[in-house]
PDB file of C-alpha atoms in Angstrom:
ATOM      1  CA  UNK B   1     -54.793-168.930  45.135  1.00  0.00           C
ATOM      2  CA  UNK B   2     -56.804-166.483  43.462  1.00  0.00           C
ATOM      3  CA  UNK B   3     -60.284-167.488  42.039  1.00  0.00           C
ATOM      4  CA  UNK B   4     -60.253-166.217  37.912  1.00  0.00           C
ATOM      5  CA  UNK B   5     -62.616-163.219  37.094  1.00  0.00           C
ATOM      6  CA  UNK B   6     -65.782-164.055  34.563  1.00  0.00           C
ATOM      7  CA  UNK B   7     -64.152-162.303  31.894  1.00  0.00           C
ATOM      8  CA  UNK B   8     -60.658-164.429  32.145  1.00  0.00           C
ATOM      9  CA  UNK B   9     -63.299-167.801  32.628  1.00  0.00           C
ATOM     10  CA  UNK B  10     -65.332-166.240  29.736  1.00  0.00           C
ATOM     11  CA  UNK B  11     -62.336-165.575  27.647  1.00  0.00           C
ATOM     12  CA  UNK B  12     -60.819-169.069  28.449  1.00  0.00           C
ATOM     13  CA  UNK B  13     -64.422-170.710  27.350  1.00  0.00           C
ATOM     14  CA  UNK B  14     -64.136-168.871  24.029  1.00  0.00           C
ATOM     15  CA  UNK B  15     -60.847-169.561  23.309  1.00  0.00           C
ATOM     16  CA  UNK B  16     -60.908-173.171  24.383  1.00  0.00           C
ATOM     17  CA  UNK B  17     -63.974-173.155  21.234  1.00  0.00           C
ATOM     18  CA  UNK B  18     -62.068-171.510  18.769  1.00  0.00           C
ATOM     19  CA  UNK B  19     -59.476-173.831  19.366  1.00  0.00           C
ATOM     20  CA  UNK B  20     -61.780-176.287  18.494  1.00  0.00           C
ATOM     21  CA  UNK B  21     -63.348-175.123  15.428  1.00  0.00           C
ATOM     22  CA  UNK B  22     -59.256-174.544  14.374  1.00  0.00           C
ATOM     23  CA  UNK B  23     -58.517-178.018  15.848  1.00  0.00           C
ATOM     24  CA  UNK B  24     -61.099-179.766  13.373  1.00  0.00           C
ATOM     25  CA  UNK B  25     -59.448-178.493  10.337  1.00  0.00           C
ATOM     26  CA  UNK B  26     -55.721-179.179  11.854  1.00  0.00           C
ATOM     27  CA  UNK B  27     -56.714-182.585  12.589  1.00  0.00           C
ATOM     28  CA  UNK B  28     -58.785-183.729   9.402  1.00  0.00           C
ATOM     29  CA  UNK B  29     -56.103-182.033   7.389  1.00  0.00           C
ATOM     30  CA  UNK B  30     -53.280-183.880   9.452  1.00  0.00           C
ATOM     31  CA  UNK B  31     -55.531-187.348   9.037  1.00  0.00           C
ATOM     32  CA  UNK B  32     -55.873-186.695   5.406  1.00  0.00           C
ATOM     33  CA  UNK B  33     -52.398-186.456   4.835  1.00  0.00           C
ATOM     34  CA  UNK B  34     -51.196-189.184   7.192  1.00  0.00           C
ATOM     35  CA  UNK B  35     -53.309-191.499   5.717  1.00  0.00           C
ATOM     36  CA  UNK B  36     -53.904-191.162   2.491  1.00  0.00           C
ATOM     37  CA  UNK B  37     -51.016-189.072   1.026  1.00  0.00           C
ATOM     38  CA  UNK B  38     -48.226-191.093   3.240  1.00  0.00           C
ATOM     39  CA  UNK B  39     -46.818-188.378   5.281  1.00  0.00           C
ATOM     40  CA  UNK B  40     -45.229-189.287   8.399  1.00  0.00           C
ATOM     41  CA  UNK B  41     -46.606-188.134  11.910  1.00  0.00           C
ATOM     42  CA  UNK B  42     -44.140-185.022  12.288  1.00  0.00           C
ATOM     43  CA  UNK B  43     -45.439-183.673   8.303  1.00  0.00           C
ATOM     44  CA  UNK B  44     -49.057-184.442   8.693  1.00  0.00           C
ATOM     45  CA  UNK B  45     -48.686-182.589  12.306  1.00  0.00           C
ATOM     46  CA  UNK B  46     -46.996-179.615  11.029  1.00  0.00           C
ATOM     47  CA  UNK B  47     -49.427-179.563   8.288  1.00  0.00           C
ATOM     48  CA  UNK B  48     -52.554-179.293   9.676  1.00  0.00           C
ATOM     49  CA  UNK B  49     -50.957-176.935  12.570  1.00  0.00           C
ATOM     50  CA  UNK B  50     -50.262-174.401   9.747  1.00  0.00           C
ATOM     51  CA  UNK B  51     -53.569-174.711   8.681  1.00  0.00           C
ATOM     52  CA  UNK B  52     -55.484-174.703  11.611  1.00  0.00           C
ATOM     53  CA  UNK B  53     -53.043-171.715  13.332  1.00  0.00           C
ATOM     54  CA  UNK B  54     -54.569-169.180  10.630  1.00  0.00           C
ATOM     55  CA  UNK B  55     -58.357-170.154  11.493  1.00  0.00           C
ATOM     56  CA  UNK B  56     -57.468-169.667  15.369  1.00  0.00           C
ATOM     57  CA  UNK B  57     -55.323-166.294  14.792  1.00  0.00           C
ATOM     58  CA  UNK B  58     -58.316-164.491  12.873  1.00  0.00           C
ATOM     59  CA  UNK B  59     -60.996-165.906  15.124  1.00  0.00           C
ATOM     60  CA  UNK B  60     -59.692-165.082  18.589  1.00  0.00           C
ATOM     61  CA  UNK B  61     -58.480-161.556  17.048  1.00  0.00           C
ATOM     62  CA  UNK B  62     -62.450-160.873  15.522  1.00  0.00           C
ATOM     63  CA  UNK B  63     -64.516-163.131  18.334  1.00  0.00           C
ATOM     64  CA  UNK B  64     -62.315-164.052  21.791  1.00  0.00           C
ATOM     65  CA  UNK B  65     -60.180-161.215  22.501  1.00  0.00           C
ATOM     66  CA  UNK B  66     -62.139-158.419  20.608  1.00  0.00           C
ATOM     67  CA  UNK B  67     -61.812-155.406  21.478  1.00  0.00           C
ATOM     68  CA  UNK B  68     -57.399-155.319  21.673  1.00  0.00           C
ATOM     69  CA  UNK B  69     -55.548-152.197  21.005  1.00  0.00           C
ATOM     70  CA  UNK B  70     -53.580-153.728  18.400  1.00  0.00           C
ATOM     71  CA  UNK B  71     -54.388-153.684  14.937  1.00  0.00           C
ATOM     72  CA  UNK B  72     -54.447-157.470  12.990  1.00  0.00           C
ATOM     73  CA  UNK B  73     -51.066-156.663  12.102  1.00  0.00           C
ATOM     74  CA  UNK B  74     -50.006-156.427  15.337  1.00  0.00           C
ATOM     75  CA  UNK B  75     -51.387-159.114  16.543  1.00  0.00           C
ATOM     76  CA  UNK B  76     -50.775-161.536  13.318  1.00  0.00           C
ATOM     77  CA  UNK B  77     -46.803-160.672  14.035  1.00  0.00           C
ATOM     78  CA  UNK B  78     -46.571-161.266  17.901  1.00  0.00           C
ATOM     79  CA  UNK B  79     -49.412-164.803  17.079  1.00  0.00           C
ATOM     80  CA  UNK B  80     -46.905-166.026  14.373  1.00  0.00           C
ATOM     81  CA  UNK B  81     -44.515-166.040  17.806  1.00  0.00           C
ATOM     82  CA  UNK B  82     -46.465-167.964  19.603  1.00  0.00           C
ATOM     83  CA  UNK B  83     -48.030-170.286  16.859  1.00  0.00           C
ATOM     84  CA  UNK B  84     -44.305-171.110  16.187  1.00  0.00           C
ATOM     85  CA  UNK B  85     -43.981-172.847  19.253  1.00  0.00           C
ATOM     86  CA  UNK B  86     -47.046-174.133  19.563  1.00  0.00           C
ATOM     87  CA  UNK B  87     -46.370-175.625  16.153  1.00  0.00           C
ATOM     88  CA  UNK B  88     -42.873-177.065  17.290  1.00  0.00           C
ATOM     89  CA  UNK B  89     -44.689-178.537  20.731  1.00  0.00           C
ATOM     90  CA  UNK B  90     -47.270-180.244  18.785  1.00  0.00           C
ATOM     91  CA  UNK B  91     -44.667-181.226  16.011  1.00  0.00           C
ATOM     92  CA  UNK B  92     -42.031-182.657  18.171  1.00  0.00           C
ATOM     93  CA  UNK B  93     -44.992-183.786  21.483  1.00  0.00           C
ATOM     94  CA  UNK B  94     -46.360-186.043  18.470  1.00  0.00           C
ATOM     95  CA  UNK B  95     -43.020-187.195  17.277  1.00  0.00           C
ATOM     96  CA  UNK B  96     -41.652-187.733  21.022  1.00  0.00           C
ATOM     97  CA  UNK B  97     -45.398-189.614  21.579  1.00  0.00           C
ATOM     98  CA  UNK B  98     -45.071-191.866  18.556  1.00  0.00           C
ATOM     99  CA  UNK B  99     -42.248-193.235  19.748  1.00  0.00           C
ATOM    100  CA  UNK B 100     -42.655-194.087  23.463  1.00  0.00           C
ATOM    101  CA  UNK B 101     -46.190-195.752  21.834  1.00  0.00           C
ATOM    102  CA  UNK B 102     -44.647-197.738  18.879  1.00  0.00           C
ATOM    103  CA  UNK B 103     -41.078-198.916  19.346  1.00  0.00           C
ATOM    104  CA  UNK B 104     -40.054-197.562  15.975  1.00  0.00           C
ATOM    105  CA  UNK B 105     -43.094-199.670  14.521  1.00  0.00           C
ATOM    106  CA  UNK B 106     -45.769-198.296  12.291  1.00  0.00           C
ATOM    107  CA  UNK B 107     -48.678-196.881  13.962  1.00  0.00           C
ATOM    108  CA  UNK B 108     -52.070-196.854  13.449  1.00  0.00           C
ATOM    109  CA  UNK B 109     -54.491-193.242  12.283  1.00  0.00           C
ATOM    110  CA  UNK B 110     -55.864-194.350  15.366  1.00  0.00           C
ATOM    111  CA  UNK B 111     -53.233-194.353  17.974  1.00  0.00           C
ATOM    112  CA  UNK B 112     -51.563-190.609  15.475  1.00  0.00           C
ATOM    113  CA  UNK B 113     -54.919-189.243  16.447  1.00  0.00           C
ATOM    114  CA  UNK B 114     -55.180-190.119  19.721  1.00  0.00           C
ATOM    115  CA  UNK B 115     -51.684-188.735  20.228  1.00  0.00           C
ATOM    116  CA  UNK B 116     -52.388-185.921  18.376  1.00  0.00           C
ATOM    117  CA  UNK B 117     -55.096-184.994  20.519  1.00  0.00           C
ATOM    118  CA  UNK B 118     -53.621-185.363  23.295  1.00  0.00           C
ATOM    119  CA  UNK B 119     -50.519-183.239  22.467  1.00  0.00           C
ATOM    120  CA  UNK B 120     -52.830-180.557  21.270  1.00  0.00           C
ATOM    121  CA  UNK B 121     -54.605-179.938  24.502  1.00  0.00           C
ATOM    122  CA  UNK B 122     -51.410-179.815  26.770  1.00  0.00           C
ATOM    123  CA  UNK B 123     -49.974-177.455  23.982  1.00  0.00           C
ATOM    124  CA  UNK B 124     -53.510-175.397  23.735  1.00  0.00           C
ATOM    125  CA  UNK B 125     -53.882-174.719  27.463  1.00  0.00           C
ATOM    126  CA  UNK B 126     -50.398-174.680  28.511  1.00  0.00           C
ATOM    127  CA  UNK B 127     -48.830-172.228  26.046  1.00  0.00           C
ATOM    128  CA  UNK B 128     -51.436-170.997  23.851  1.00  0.00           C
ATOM    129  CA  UNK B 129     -53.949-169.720  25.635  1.00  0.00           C
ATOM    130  CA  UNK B 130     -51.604-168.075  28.500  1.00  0.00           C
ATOM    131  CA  UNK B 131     -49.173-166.218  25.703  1.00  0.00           C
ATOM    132  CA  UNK B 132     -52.104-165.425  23.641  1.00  0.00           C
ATOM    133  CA  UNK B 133     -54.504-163.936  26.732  1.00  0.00           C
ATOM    134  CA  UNK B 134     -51.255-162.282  28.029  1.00  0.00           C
ATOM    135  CA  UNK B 135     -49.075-161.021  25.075  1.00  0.00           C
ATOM    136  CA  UNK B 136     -50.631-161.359  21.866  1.00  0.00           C
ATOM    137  CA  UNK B 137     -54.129-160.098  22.428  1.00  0.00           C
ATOM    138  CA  UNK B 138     -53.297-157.749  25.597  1.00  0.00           C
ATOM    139  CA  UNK B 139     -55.614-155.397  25.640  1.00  0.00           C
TER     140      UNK B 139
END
């Protein structure tokens, strides 16, 4: 197996922050609405994906792949590709999640974020960083 070059490593490191500054505001918003405005795991999830998918697209298109031939627009269209699966893996991981963990019952904001988390890290470095290194950002 081939070791990674410093600039895919690099890249990954950056990315993997990003995500996490993007994460924050997906998963307060997604708590937020879960708890306190009574939307169910799926709507919370979807939610805070939207939000947190426009924070990630502008940040790894200015900071963690700079330097791309595409222009924004470019890269906004193929991202929205991408970001719509990611947003249907997260979506449906979390729904699929919620009920292997609950039996139908109601769960917790503690188990959703746990859950939520989880989801989001298979979905981050599984899909998002691969398409987005590969095919959105391509220099």
């Amino acid at each position: 197996m081939r070791k990674p070059s410093k600039p895919t490593l690099h890249q990954f490191a950056k990315a993997q922050f990003a995500s996490l500054g993007a994460s924050a505001i997906d998963l307060c918003l997604a708590a937020v609405l879960f708890r306190w405005a009574g939307f169910s795991p799926f709507w919370s999830t979807m939610c805070g994906a939207i939000a947190g998918g426009i924070i990630n697209c502008v940040t790894n298109y200015e900071w963690t792949f700079r330097g791309t031939d595409r222009t924004m627009r470019g890269a906004a269209i193929r991202y929205m590709f991408v970001w719509g699966g990611s947003i249907l893996l997260n979506a449906w991981g979390v729904k699929l999640a919620v009920a292997v963990c609950s039996s139908g019952a109601d769960i917790s904001l503690s188990l959703f974020m746990v859950l939520r988390i989880l989801v989001s890290i298979l979905v981050a470095v599984l899909w998002n960083f691969i398409l987005q290194k590969h095919w959105v950002y391509r220099k």
